[in-house]
Each structure stands twice: as C-alpha cells, then as structure tokens.
C-alpha cells in the first residue's frame, strides 16, 4: 500500500495526488499485419536492434488457429541500453489467440509504457487503480525485459503500462538468458523484493550460463560517417516519444491522462475547429499529445489505428535531414503535417510504416522551466515545410533535455 497522507500520498518524501510519478516514456509498441515488412522498416531502416523475442504460438488452444498467419513471434528492440524501447507484435497471431477478446479495434499500439521512480510506486499504483475502479489488464513482470509493471487501459482501450527496473544491455549486446528466472511473475510483488544483483547470484548458483542471451549488436555494414562514427545508416536514434493519440471521447481521455496518470497540460492548440492537447510528465514540452478523432481523416491517416504519431528523436538537425533523404531513397513514404500540430518541436517529418502508422522524425523538443510555462508561440521558429534551411540558428534550449548516454553503435 502507498503511504496515504491526509490530502495525498507520500512518494519518496514528496506529497502528490497519486501514489506514483511518471518520469518518462520508456517504451512503445505496435501490432503489425505485415511483420516482414514492419521488421524491415523498424530494424533495417530505422535501426532498432532486436534484443529478444516472444513466441505467441504456444498460446494457441489448437495449432489450426494459427494456420497461414506466418511468424508467431513478437520482437523486442532497443536503440540504447534499455532492453527495449520498441516492441513489434504480429496482429493476426495475437488476434487468433485472444480468446478472452481483450484486444480493442483501433488500439494497434500494444503498449504505451511510462517509467515511474521505484518498485514501490508500481505496487502502489496497482493497489490505487483497484481502489478507484481503474481497469488493470495485468500486473507482474515482463519476461523478457525484467521490468515490473501494471497495465491500466485508457477510455479508448489503449494499454498503458507503468514500470520500474528495465533490464540494461551492456557493451557485449547480450540480453539476459531466457532461463534466468525459474518462474513467471503474474501479480504485483510483495515488498521489499530482492535486488537484481541477488537475482544474478541466484541464477549463477543454479548454473545458468550468462552469455546465452540474444546478441543485439547491429550487424549492418557501417558505411556512413555519423558525427565521426561509422554506422549502417546516416543517423542515430537517440530518443523516443512523444506519443500522439486520437481520442474518441476527448474529455474522458484527457481526464484519464491528467487526473489518473498525472500528466500536466502544457498547451492547447485549436486547429481545423478542434482542440488538441499537449501534456508533459517532465521538462519536455510534451510527452503525450491528444487529438480529436475527427482529425484522423483530415490528415489522411489510416482508420485502422487510433495512433496519430510515434515520435523517434534523432541526434541533430543534420541527421534528421539525412534520415529523410535516405529513407525516401529506400522507398519510405515521407509526409509533412501542419507544424501547428506539433508545438514545441520545430522541424518534423512523418515516415509512414508498412501498416500505415505515422512515425514522427524530429531532433528538438522545447524544454519547460521551473515556472511551467512554454515558450510564447510568437517567439518560436517559423516553419516552412517546403523550404527547410541548410542550418538553424541556435535557441536557448537547442541542446537541452535528456541526452543519449553511451556510444552510438
């Protein structure tokens, strides 16, 4: 249980309205109807590296349920040291084994995952959601990935996840062995729980070979000079998010993300007669953007998904331009949306994945200071999507915000 105070909760010695605080977007995932093409897009073109797989085949009650559906595995991928930042699951396979009908039409994102500050916050969130009547799909621990989690769904049926303690991938590129743990973790943990160091000691004592995990080092031919490092593509992903969602019932969805999950409104933009809401969990202008469902058709996006955009941050403006040119040569469709829809983000481009999902390529996010106020709109850069300049003048926060840690490749 969280420490309940008279008018809030004690979260690490800070009084809050809920027993947890979301710090950042940890990972995100799509379900795909064309896994081969989607893997080529996310792994070979964008550069996410496969750290582990999860086979949905054994979940079938009858093997015939999966006939003709192709690869039954889901793929966990990284761009940095977190075990996974992006997850790709086979939609048709998951649908075939969804015997309890938990998958919601339009919710093609298999998870929208937010990091909180401690294992205690995960457990407290699980208990609190139950107390206030928020539906939780499941709680426990990711295997693979090792992160403890709880999964609340938003009013449109999209699965959010709050987590702590994701596995880290080191210089040798190896994930944990698949037999690292002797059990599945299908419920919230009893606290306090043992440290990861103790888990490693137990596994070694049990004879688990620690060098048998998946090797996720990029195997592509390194032919591009990217900031002085040879890489297989002319850019490097250095962050993910924001997440953009279309909302069917905007008041209810907005209430869930602000009042239940604790996101802070930064800015509201009025576009095409509709209000779009931009919410943050840290210093970035927004980590989450909510758009009215009616705008989906206006933007020409697939009606298969309620995803508006999944943000992928590149290291700098030069890499962003190089990425756009290179991806276009590889046959990727690139689109440009009205810049008013992305306040605080300067230049962005939309790469359309094989399932029609929009992936937002960008390199800059406005930072919010202690007073919580964004930069006034009239002081922002004027964006002309038809004429991107060769270079940009620096702003006060051009290189502010969370930095990528470690080597690029």
Tab-separated table of C-alpha atoms in Angstrom:
chain	number	residue	atom	x	y	z
A	1	UNK	CA	0.000	0.000	0.000
A	2	UNK	CA	1.101	3.567	-0.642
A	3	UNK	CA	1.621	5.840	2.325
A	4	UNK	CA	-1.684	7.697	2.451
A	5	UNK	CA	-1.493	11.215	3.808
A	6	UNK	CA	-4.437	13.359	4.772
A	7	UNK	CA	-4.651	15.031	1.382
A	8	UNK	CA	-2.369	12.984	-0.841
A	9	UNK	CA	0.363	10.345	-0.980
A	10	UNK	CA	3.980	10.238	0.180
A	11	UNK	CA	6.033	9.476	-2.950
A	12	UNK	CA	9.682	9.436	-1.957
A	13	UNK	CA	9.057	12.130	0.622
A	14	UNK	CA	7.064	14.350	-1.766
A	15	UNK	CA	3.315	14.850	-1.336
A	16	UNK	CA	1.426	14.001	-4.540
A	17	UNK	CA	-2.192	13.460	-5.585
A	18	UNK	CA	-1.472	9.862	-6.630
A	19	UNK	CA	0.989	7.263	-5.280
A	20	UNK	CA	3.406	7.441	-8.227
A	21	UNK	CA	5.062	9.912	-10.593
A	22	UNK	CA	5.617	9.166	-14.265
A	23	UNK	CA	9.138	10.228	-15.278
A	24	UNK	CA	9.385	9.433	-18.998
A	25	UNK	CA	8.182	7.317	-21.900
A	26	UNK	CA	10.056	4.037	-21.507
A	27	UNK	CA	8.907	2.029	-24.500
A	28	UNK	CA	6.152	1.763	-27.061
A	29	UNK	CA	4.899	-0.876	-29.450
A	30	UNK	CA	2.750	-1.560	-32.490
A	31	UNK	CA	0.865	-4.612	-33.679
A	32	UNK	CA	1.578	-5.306	-37.345
A	33	UNK	CA	-0.379	-7.101	-40.054
A	34	UNK	CA	2.789	-7.424	-42.160
A	35	UNK	CA	5.610	-8.491	-39.864
A	36	UNK	CA	8.261	-9.000	-42.540
A	37	UNK	CA	7.786	-5.504	-43.943
A	38	UNK	CA	7.464	-3.960	-40.480
A	39	UNK	CA	10.656	-5.631	-39.265
A	40	UNK	CA	12.482	-4.302	-42.314
A	41	UNK	CA	11.178	-0.814	-41.572
A	42	UNK	CA	11.932	-0.674	-37.839
A	43	UNK	CA	15.062	-2.838	-37.677
A	44	UNK	CA	16.830	-2.463	-41.016
A	45	UNK	CA	15.826	1.105	-41.882
A	46	UNK	CA	15.258	2.933	-38.582
A	47	UNK	CA	17.913	0.922	-36.767
A	48	UNK	CA	16.160	-0.577	-33.742
A	49	UNK	CA	18.115	-3.650	-32.596
A	50	UNK	CA	16.403	-6.922	-31.620
A	51	UNK	CA	17.129	-7.921	-28.016
A	52	UNK	CA	14.612	-10.734	-27.507
A	53	UNK	CA	11.597	-12.497	-28.945
A	54	UNK	CA	8.314	-13.733	-27.502
A	55	UNK	CA	6.537	-16.615	-29.220
A	56	UNK	CA	2.733	-16.404	-29.135
A	57	UNK	CA	2.407	-19.804	-30.832
A	58	UNK	CA	2.222	-21.865	-27.621
A	59	UNK	CA	-0.809	-19.815	-26.534
A	60	UNK	CA	-2.970	-21.344	-29.269
A	61	UNK	CA	-5.528	-23.841	-27.998
A	62	UNK	CA	-5.413	-25.551	-31.369
A	63	UNK	CA	-2.482	-25.291	-33.848
A	64	UNK	CA	-5.010	-24.828	-36.641
A	65	UNK	CA	-5.918	-21.445	-35.127
A	66	UNK	CA	-2.579	-20.145	-36.424
A	67	UNK	CA	-2.517	-21.745	-39.866
A	68	UNK	CA	-1.462	-19.333	-42.577
A	69	UNK	CA	-0.694	-16.498	-40.159
A	70	UNK	CA	3.089	-16.569	-40.587
A	71	UNK	CA	5.670	-15.752	-37.930
A	72	UNK	CA	4.188	-16.190	-34.457
A	73	UNK	CA	6.925	-14.252	-32.658
A	74	UNK	CA	6.957	-10.735	-31.281
A	75	UNK	CA	10.192	-8.719	-31.251
A	76	UNK	CA	11.663	-6.528	-28.512
A	77	UNK	CA	14.042	-3.835	-29.794
A	78	UNK	CA	16.336	-1.174	-28.403
A	79	UNK	CA	18.217	1.911	-29.558
A	80	UNK	CA	20.239	2.438	-26.357
A	81	UNK	CA	20.840	0.425	-23.204
A	82	UNK	CA	17.219	-0.177	-22.153
A	83	UNK	CA	16.328	-3.775	-23.033
A	84	UNK	CA	13.549	-2.499	-25.269
A	85	UNK	CA	12.280	0.849	-26.422
A	86	UNK	CA	10.091	-0.512	-29.213
A	87	UNK	CA	8.046	-3.714	-29.454
A	88	UNK	CA	6.568	-5.233	-32.605
A	89	UNK	CA	3.900	-7.937	-32.264
A	90	UNK	CA	2.053	-9.899	-35.004
A	91	UNK	CA	-1.514	-8.565	-35.024
A	92	UNK	CA	-3.217	-11.522	-36.688
A	93	UNK	CA	-1.485	-14.054	-34.446
A	94	UNK	CA	-2.366	-12.111	-31.310
A	95	UNK	CA	-5.958	-11.778	-32.515
A	96	UNK	CA	-6.160	-15.531	-33.127
A	97	UNK	CA	-5.104	-16.366	-29.559
A	98	UNK	CA	-7.122	-13.555	-27.952
A	99	UNK	CA	-9.693	-15.999	-26.635
A	100	UNK	CA	-10.896	-13.572	-23.965
A	101	UNK	CA	-11.388	-10.756	-26.515
A	102	UNK	CA	-9.119	-8.251	-24.802
A	103	UNK	CA	-7.843	-6.572	-27.978
A	104	UNK	CA	-9.720	-3.383	-28.881
A	105	UNK	CA	-10.266	-2.364	-32.507
A	106	UNK	CA	-8.126	0.646	-33.344
A	107	UNK	CA	-5.743	0.151	-30.429
A	108	UNK	CA	-2.919	-1.041	-32.668
A	109	UNK	CA	-0.330	0.105	-30.151
A	110	UNK	CA	0.371	-2.957	-27.975
A	111	UNK	CA	1.729	-0.840	-25.128
A	112	UNK	CA	2.361	2.780	-24.164
A	113	UNK	CA	4.857	2.420	-21.365
A	114	UNK	CA	5.768	5.027	-18.758
A	115	UNK	CA	8.589	4.773	-16.230
A	116	UNK	CA	7.899	5.589	-12.589
A	117	UNK	CA	10.518	6.086	-9.889
A	118	UNK	CA	10.560	2.863	-7.884
A	119	UNK	CA	9.180	-0.629	-7.464
A	120	UNK	CA	7.120	0.681	-4.561
A	121	UNK	CA	5.433	3.145	-6.931
A	122	UNK	CA	4.479	0.292	-9.282
A	123	UNK	CA	2.956	-1.702	-6.421
A	124	UNK	CA	1.191	1.372	-5.025
A	125	UNK	CA	-0.196	2.235	-8.471
A	126	UNK	CA	-1.574	-1.292	-8.805
A	127	UNK	CA	-3.371	-1.031	-5.453
A	128	UNK	CA	-4.621	2.502	-6.104
A	129	UNK	CA	-6.034	1.665	-9.540
A	130	UNK	CA	-8.016	-1.136	-7.907
A	131	UNK	CA	-9.297	1.198	-5.206
A	132	UNK	CA	-10.527	3.890	-7.620
A	133	UNK	CA	-12.009	1.497	-10.181
A	134	UNK	CA	-9.457	1.723	-12.992
A	135	UNK	CA	-9.348	-1.475	-15.034
A	136	UNK	CA	-5.950	-3.201	-14.892
A	137	UNK	CA	-5.241	-5.743	-17.636
A	138	UNK	CA	-2.481	-7.395	-15.656
A	139	UNK	CA	0.385	-6.764	-13.285
A	140	UNK	CA	3.634	-8.552	-12.573
A	141	UNK	CA	6.873	-8.570	-14.528
A	142	UNK	CA	7.993	-8.590	-18.156
A	143	UNK	CA	9.943	-11.637	-19.236
A	144	UNK	CA	11.866	-10.711	-21.351
A	145	UNK	CA	12.866	-7.260	-20.132
A	146	UNK	CA	12.703	-7.844	-16.359
A	147	UNK	CA	10.688	-4.694	-15.635
A	148	UNK	CA	7.942	-4.821	-13.007
A	149	UNK	CA	4.697	-3.381	-14.318
A	150	UNK	CA	0.999	-2.673	-14.064
A	151	UNK	CA	-1.204	-2.209	-17.145
A	152	UNK	CA	-4.129	0.246	-16.926
A	153	UNK	CA	-6.212	0.859	-20.059
A	154	UNK	CA	-7.338	4.304	-21.167
A	155	UNK	CA	-11.024	5.009	-22.016
A	156	UNK	CA	-10.421	4.138	-25.688
A	157	UNK	CA	-8.983	0.736	-24.752
A	158	UNK	CA	-5.290	1.509	-25.284
A	159	UNK	CA	-2.999	-0.389	-22.953
A	160	UNK	CA	-0.757	1.860	-20.881
A	161	UNK	CA	1.980	0.419	-18.689
A	162	UNK	CA	3.721	1.835	-15.637
A	163	UNK	CA	7.052	0.174	-14.959
A	164	UNK	CA	10.238	0.121	-12.927
A	165	UNK	CA	13.607	-1.575	-13.401
A	166	UNK	CA	14.014	-2.481	-17.053
A	167	UNK	CA	16.972	-4.685	-17.924
A	168	UNK	CA	20.056	-2.895	-19.263
A	169	UNK	CA	22.091	-4.110	-22.252
A	170	UNK	CA	25.857	-3.666	-21.967
A	171	UNK	CA	28.793	-3.376	-24.344
A	172	UNK	CA	28.572	-7.024	-25.480
A	173	UNK	CA	24.985	-6.567	-26.664
A	174	UNK	CA	23.647	-9.583	-24.760
A	175	UNK	CA	20.277	-9.750	-23.072
A	176	UNK	CA	19.651	-11.946	-20.039
A	177	UNK	CA	19.442	-15.707	-20.692
A	178	UNK	CA	15.919	-16.961	-21.349
A	179	UNK	CA	16.222	-19.337	-18.374
A	180	UNK	CA	17.319	-16.573	-15.985
A	181	UNK	CA	14.132	-16.906	-13.956
A	182	UNK	CA	12.500	-20.148	-12.825
A	183	UNK	CA	9.022	-18.645	-12.579
A	184	UNK	CA	6.587	-16.304	-14.261
A	185	UNK	CA	5.639	-13.129	-12.423
A	186	UNK	CA	1.900	-12.661	-12.935
A	187	UNK	CA	0.980	-10.492	-9.969
A	188	UNK	CA	2.199	-7.449	-8.090
A	189	UNK	CA	5.255	-8.231	-5.926
A	190	UNK	CA	5.373	-8.359	-2.171
A	191	UNK	CA	7.717	-5.651	-0.904
A	192	UNK	CA	10.559	-5.366	-0.243
A	193	UNK	CA	11.779	-7.549	-3.103
A	194	UNK	CA	15.326	-8.774	-3.694
A	195	UNK	CA	17.736	-6.681	-5.795
A	196	UNK	CA	18.754	-7.596	-9.326
A	197	UNK	CA	22.261	-8.317	-8.033
A	198	UNK	CA	20.804	-11.010	-5.779
A	199	UNK	CA	18.826	-12.455	-8.695
A	200	UNK	CA	22.053	-12.713	-10.698
A	201	UNK	CA	23.807	-14.510	-7.832
A	202	UNK	CA	20.938	-16.985	-7.554
A	203	UNK	CA	20.966	-17.684	-11.298
A	204	UNK	CA	24.719	-18.232	-11.355
A	205	UNK	CA	24.499	-20.575	-8.392
A	206	UNK	CA	21.834	-22.523	-10.291
A	207	UNK	CA	24.222	-22.959	-13.221
A	208	UNK	CA	22.600	-20.506	-15.632
A	209	UNK	CA	25.054	-19.589	-18.402
A	210	UNK	CA	25.106	-15.806	-18.504
A	211	UNK	CA	26.390	-15.476	-22.078
A	212	UNK	CA	23.483	-17.228	-23.799
A	213	UNK	CA	21.144	-14.259	-24.256
A	214	UNK	CA	20.276	-12.637	-27.577
A	215	UNK	CA	23.064	-10.595	-29.182
A	216	UNK	CA	21.577	-7.298	-30.336
A	217	UNK	CA	24.675	-5.617	-31.775
A	218	UNK	CA	23.918	-4.103	-35.184
A	219	UNK	CA	25.195	-6.389	-37.946
A	220	UNK	CA	24.731	-3.978	-40.853
A	221	UNK	CA	27.654	-2.735	-42.938
A	222	UNK	CA	28.894	0.510	-41.370
A	223	UNK	CA	29.381	2.873	-44.313
A	224	UNK	CA	28.172	6.273	-43.085
A	225	UNK	CA	30.210	8.832	-41.156
A	226	UNK	CA	27.760	9.965	-38.474
A	227	UNK	CA	29.357	12.516	-36.197
A	228	UNK	CA	32.714	10.804	-36.611
A	229	UNK	CA	31.408	7.251	-36.074
A	230	UNK	CA	30.848	4.707	-38.850
A	231	UNK	CA	27.234	3.477	-38.754
A	232	UNK	CA	24.962	1.424	-41.071
A	233	UNK	CA	22.638	4.392	-41.693
A	234	UNK	CA	23.241	8.165	-41.794
A	235	UNK	CA	21.545	8.866	-38.460
A	236	UNK	CA	21.178	7.549	-34.926
A	237	UNK	CA	18.009	7.272	-32.848
A	238	UNK	CA	18.677	8.975	-29.512
A	239	UNK	CA	15.197	9.017	-28.001
A	240	UNK	CA	11.570	8.017	-28.379
A	241	UNK	CA	8.336	9.903	-27.825
A	242	UNK	CA	6.205	11.889	-27.790
A	243	UNK	CA	3.192	9.677	-28.372
A	244	UNK	CA	0.264	11.137	-30.294
A	245	UNK	CA	-3.207	9.589	-29.952
A	246	UNK	CA	-6.602	10.210	-31.498
A	247	UNK	CA	-9.331	10.366	-28.854
A	248	UNK	CA	-12.920	9.259	-29.377
A	249	UNK	CA	-14.169	10.882	-26.160
A	250	UNK	CA	-11.716	13.719	-25.557
A	251	UNK	CA	-12.970	14.807	-22.101
A	252	UNK	CA	-12.760	11.254	-20.743
A	253	UNK	CA	-9.379	10.512	-22.335
A	254	UNK	CA	-7.965	13.849	-21.177
A	255	UNK	CA	-9.265	13.195	-17.662
A	256	UNK	CA	-7.622	9.750	-17.583
A	257	UNK	CA	-4.186	11.016	-18.584
A	258	UNK	CA	-4.242	14.092	-16.341
A	259	UNK	CA	-6.218	13.081	-13.256
A	260	UNK	CA	-5.394	9.353	-13.179
A	261	UNK	CA	-1.885	9.156	-14.640
A	262	UNK	CA	-0.843	12.666	-13.616
A	263	UNK	CA	0.245	14.282	-16.882
A	264	UNK	CA	0.436	18.076	-16.793
A	265	UNK	CA	-1.216	20.176	-19.531
A	266	UNK	CA	1.352	22.344	-21.323
A	267	UNK	CA	-0.570	23.825	-24.219
A	268	UNK	CA	-3.812	23.554	-26.172
A	269	UNK	CA	-3.833	24.228	-29.916
A	270	UNK	CA	-7.001	25.000	-31.874
A	271	UNK	CA	-6.745	23.527	-35.401
A	272	UNK	CA	-9.460	22.905	-38.001
A	273	UNK	CA	-12.079	23.832	-35.429
A	274	UNK	CA	-10.829	21.298	-32.872
A	275	UNK	CA	-8.757	21.482	-29.677
A	276	UNK	CA	-5.554	19.416	-29.472
A	277	UNK	CA	-3.985	18.910	-26.046
A	278	UNK	CA	-0.266	18.604	-25.264
A	279	UNK	CA	0.704	17.040	-21.943
A	280	UNK	CA	4.034	16.529	-20.209
A	281	UNK	CA	5.482	14.331	-17.482
A	282	UNK	CA	8.878	16.053	-17.169
A	283	UNK	CA	10.697	19.019	-18.671
A	284	UNK	CA	9.844	18.315	-22.312
A	285	UNK	CA	7.080	20.433	-23.842
A	286	UNK	CA	5.010	17.278	-24.239
A	287	UNK	CA	5.364	13.545	-23.879
A	288	UNK	CA	1.783	12.897	-24.948
A	289	UNK	CA	-0.454	14.649	-27.479
A	290	UNK	CA	-4.207	14.082	-27.740
A	291	UNK	CA	-6.042	14.876	-30.970
A	292	UNK	CA	-9.792	14.637	-31.700
A	293	UNK	CA	-10.679	11.527	-33.707
A	294	UNK	CA	-12.273	13.691	-36.405
A	295	UNK	CA	-8.828	14.965	-37.418
A	296	UNK	CA	-7.655	11.494	-38.447
A	297	UNK	CA	-9.468	11.669	-41.782
A	298	UNK	CA	-8.416	15.297	-42.257
A	299	UNK	CA	-4.782	14.179	-42.055
A	300	UNK	CA	-5.272	11.182	-44.319
A	301	UNK	CA	-4.123	8.620	-41.758
A	302	UNK	CA	-5.280	5.017	-41.660
A	303	UNK	CA	-8.618	4.345	-39.998
A	304	UNK	CA	-7.177	1.046	-38.744
A	305	UNK	CA	-5.387	2.781	-35.864
A	306	UNK	CA	-6.017	5.448	-33.235
A	307	UNK	CA	-2.301	6.253	-33.300
A	308	UNK	CA	-1.632	9.773	-34.517
A	309	UNK	CA	2.173	9.596	-34.304
A	310	UNK	CA	5.013	7.797	-32.533
A	311	UNK	CA	7.978	10.108	-32.042
A	312	UNK	CA	11.517	8.989	-32.858
A	313	UNK	CA	14.197	11.536	-31.976
A	314	UNK	CA	17.415	11.776	-33.971
A	315	UNK	CA	20.573	13.342	-32.598
A	316	UNK	CA	20.558	16.602	-34.540
A	317	UNK	CA	19.108	18.587	-37.420
A	318	UNK	CA	21.734	17.389	-39.913
A	319	UNK	CA	20.905	13.767	-39.115
A	320	UNK	CA	17.190	14.493	-39.429
A	321	UNK	CA	17.647	15.796	-42.969
A	322	UNK	CA	19.944	12.901	-43.868
A	323	UNK	CA	17.440	10.404	-42.479
A	324	UNK	CA	14.599	11.830	-44.557
A	325	UNK	CA	16.628	11.721	-47.777
A	326	UNK	CA	17.940	8.199	-47.092
A	327	UNK	CA	14.559	6.764	-46.116
A	328	UNK	CA	12.956	8.242	-49.225
A	329	UNK	CA	15.606	6.548	-51.367
A	330	UNK	CA	14.703	3.286	-49.613
A	331	UNK	CA	11.079	3.713	-50.648
A	332	UNK	CA	9.623	5.054	-47.396
A	333	UNK	CA	6.731	7.479	-47.788
A	334	UNK	CA	7.527	10.801	-46.088
A	335	UNK	CA	4.816	13.320	-45.266
A	336	UNK	CA	4.757	16.748	-43.652
A	337	UNK	CA	1.897	17.759	-41.370
A	338	UNK	CA	0.981	21.343	-40.414
A	339	UNK	CA	3.544	22.494	-37.862
A	340	UNK	CA	0.759	23.879	-35.659
A	341	UNK	CA	0.001	20.263	-34.709
A	342	UNK	CA	3.425	19.876	-33.086
A	343	UNK	CA	4.053	22.902	-30.843
A	344	UNK	CA	7.498	22.952	-29.298
A	345	UNK	CA	9.048	20.622	-31.887
A	346	UNK	CA	10.359	22.754	-34.790
A	347	UNK	CA	11.070	20.676	-37.902
A	348	UNK	CA	9.440	17.246	-38.104
A	349	UNK	CA	8.682	14.721	-40.817
A	350	UNK	CA	6.292	11.776	-40.826
A	351	UNK	CA	7.520	8.397	-42.061
A	352	UNK	CA	4.654	6.005	-42.824
A	353	UNK	CA	5.324	2.419	-41.777
A	354	UNK	CA	4.029	-0.617	-43.760
A	355	UNK	CA	0.836	-0.727	-41.657
A	356	UNK	CA	0.077	2.956	-42.155
A	357	UNK	CA	1.282	4.059	-38.722
A	358	UNK	CA	2.837	7.525	-38.584
A	359	UNK	CA	6.370	7.701	-37.170
A	360	UNK	CA	7.379	11.264	-36.345
A	361	UNK	CA	11.045	12.017	-37.035
A	362	UNK	CA	12.436	15.039	-35.210
A	363	UNK	CA	15.505	16.329	-33.368
A	364	UNK	CA	14.343	19.065	-30.981
A	365	UNK	CA	11.830	19.422	-28.169
A	366	UNK	CA	11.223	22.659	-26.303
A	367	UNK	CA	12.067	22.452	-22.592
A	368	UNK	CA	9.806	23.733	-19.814
A	369	UNK	CA	11.400	25.511	-16.836
A	370	UNK	CA	10.507	25.738	-13.163
A	371	UNK	CA	7.576	28.079	-13.769
A	372	UNK	CA	5.855	25.564	-16.069
A	373	UNK	CA	5.329	27.967	-18.955
A	374	UNK	CA	6.128	27.091	-22.593
A	375	UNK	CA	7.816	29.495	-24.974
A	376	UNK	CA	5.293	32.016	-26.349
A	377	UNK	CA	4.117	30.985	-29.802
A	378	UNK	CA	5.323	34.228	-31.392
A	379	UNK	CA	8.872	33.502	-30.188
A	380	UNK	CA	9.075	30.079	-31.806
A	381	UNK	CA	10.781	29.306	-35.072
A	382	UNK	CA	8.636	29.853	-38.165
A	383	UNK	CA	8.431	26.537	-40.020
A	384	UNK	CA	8.132	26.294	-43.800
A	385	UNK	CA	7.780	22.601	-44.660
A	386	UNK	CA	8.554	23.323	-48.311
A	387	UNK	CA	11.851	25.049	-47.548
A	388	UNK	CA	13.999	23.565	-44.805
A	389	UNK	CA	17.171	25.645	-44.260
A	390	UNK	CA	20.646	24.138	-44.502
A	391	UNK	CA	21.384	25.022	-40.872
A	392	UNK	CA	19.444	26.529	-37.966
A	393	UNK	CA	20.247	29.340	-35.574
A	394	UNK	CA	20.622	28.093	-32.014
A	395	UNK	CA	17.916	28.630	-29.416
A	396	UNK	CA	18.455	28.738	-25.662
A	397	UNK	CA	17.399	25.085	-25.384
A	398	UNK	CA	18.730	23.664	-28.670
A	399	UNK	CA	20.839	21.125	-26.782
A	400	UNK	CA	18.847	20.934	-23.558
A	401	UNK	CA	16.834	17.977	-22.324
A	402	UNK	CA	17.626	14.309	-21.819
A	403	UNK	CA	20.880	13.289	-23.504
A	404	UNK	CA	21.712	9.932	-25.070
A	405	UNK	CA	24.195	8.020	-22.926
A	406	UNK	CA	26.920	5.791	-24.338
A	407	UNK	CA	28.290	5.127	-27.844
A	408	UNK	CA	26.070	5.343	-30.920
A	409	UNK	CA	26.953	1.938	-32.274
